[in-house]
Amino acid sequence: MKTKKRYEQDFLENIAPATRQMSPYMVEGGQEAEVKLNQNENPYDLPDALKRDILEEFRKECWNRYPDVFPNQAIERYARFLGVPKECVIMGNGSNELIYAIGLATLRRNASMLIPSPSFSLYEKVATLLEADVIKVAMTDALEFQVDEILEEAERSRPNLIALCAPNNPTSKSLALEDIEDIVAHSRAIVLVDEAYIEFSKRRSALELLDRYSNLVVLRTFSKAFGLAGLRIGFAIANPALAAELLKPKIPFASNRLAEIALIKLLDNYHVVQNAVASILRERERLYDELRKIDAIKTHESDANFLIIELENPTRVFKALKARGVLVRNVSSYPLMEKCLRVNVGTREENDRFLAALKETLAG
Ligand code: PMP
């Protein structure tokens, strides 16, 4: 009998270099606080009656059976809500899952992705995992997009994918539809327009461009305005030929029936979303006005459901707020944002507690 050789085990040798070098995804300060303003969530949970209705429907389901490989009922309902053909719509387990699918469909070693910087960290993470190159185009010092630079860089380096987050997380600034169209029309890349915060924005949606451009994919989420972050629902919308390609690398059965039922019921009760958005926008303006009265900080105008404030020693302020039960996001490690904190708009009471804690901290 052949003798079997025993190897010294070092499992790390088998981990892909891009993964080994990567830091794990972390939410600084944790995810629990009395006043939680760190993840750009909707501060209003669904009304209890609606939750009961969703759960009652979900109770009747066979939990031992697989859902549809791709959730057709929810896709049809959301396509109708948007007024686009259902062949244009892909549903994911959160839009994060769809960012991965779009990355898998477009990137590889020697391919590249252009990302305005700073922006949502997941785009770069996916590119790095796939060993694609990341080309960054800096925002201005005022945190605005530099459209001409993006266009020039797209021409020069021919990326396969451009990720435009509009309104942008973490800067809160947006991009006019004309500028998005310029980039979509004048580059050969697939252009991902992440509209996670579009419901809070003054600008028009890139969905208007869908008929005319085959290289455009728009991303939407139910985690922000729709208030369903816990159920993990996101959508990608593209013309049918592109959508068919983006669907191929997607994880089958990724969306569960509870998400599908909740989505349909919530769209049937869309006034719940409209009321939440109206209240968040009212509070955003009030919070902005109150913050502008504080001399020691600079507050950026926002097109999303969160505000960026600039101040001395953001990490100290972040910790002091946390000690007072108020959790915001410390974004000071992002380029151009060394002095920034990000705070999402909460309920009136939460915003008041944040303002009081901030004033105390700055006075102390
Ligand atoms: N895109 C952007 C710009 C985001 O800020 C977020 C959440 N922070 C997501 C996508 C992911 O959202 P989800 O996976 O919950 O749909």
Coordinates of C-alpha atoms and ligand atoms in Angstrom, one line a residue, residues 25 39-40 93-97 99 120 123 165 167-169 194 196-197 219-224 229 232-234 342, ligand 1:
Y25 CA -16.7 44.5 7.2
Q39 CA -26.8 53.2 9.3
N40 CA -29.0 55.6 7.3
N93 CA -31.2 39.8 -1.0
G94 CA -30.5 43.5 -0.4
S95 CA -28.8 45.6 -3.0
N96 CA -25.4 44.5 -1.6
E97 CA -26.1 41.1 -3.2
I99 CA -23.5 44.8 -6.3
F120 CA -19.9 53.3 -0.7
Y123 CA -17.9 48.7 -4.7
C165 CA -23.8 56.4 -6.1
P167 CA -27.1 60.6 -3.9
N168 CA -23.7 59.5 -2.7
N169 CA -23.0 57.7 0.5
D194 CA -26.9 53.2 -7.1
A196 CA -30.3 53.8 -2.6
Y197 CA -31.2 57.3 -1.4
L219 CA -29.8 49.9 -8.2
R220 CA -32.6 50.4 -5.7
T221 CA -33.0 49.2 -2.1
F222 CA -35.9 48.7 0.3
S223 CA -33.5 49.3 3.3
K224 CA -33.8 53.1 3.4
A229 CA -33.5 46.9 6.1
R232 CA -33.0 42.4 2.8
I233 CA -34.6 43.6 -0.4
G234 CA -32.8 45.3 -3.3
R342 CA -22.3 61.2 9.3
Ligands
PMP1 N1 -25.9 51.2 -1.7 C1 -25.6 52.2 -0.8 C2 -25.2 53.5 -1.4 C3 -25.8 52.1 0.5 O1 -25.5 53.1 1.3 C4 -26.2 50.8 1.0 C5 -26.5 50.6 2.5 N2 -25.7 51.3 3.4 C6 -26.5 49.8 0.1 C7 -26.3 50.0 -1.2 C8 -26.9 48.4 0.6 O2 -28.2 48.3 0.9 P1 -28.9 47.0 1.1 O3 -28.0 45.8 0.9 O4 -29.5 47.0 2.5 O5 -30.0 47.0 0.1

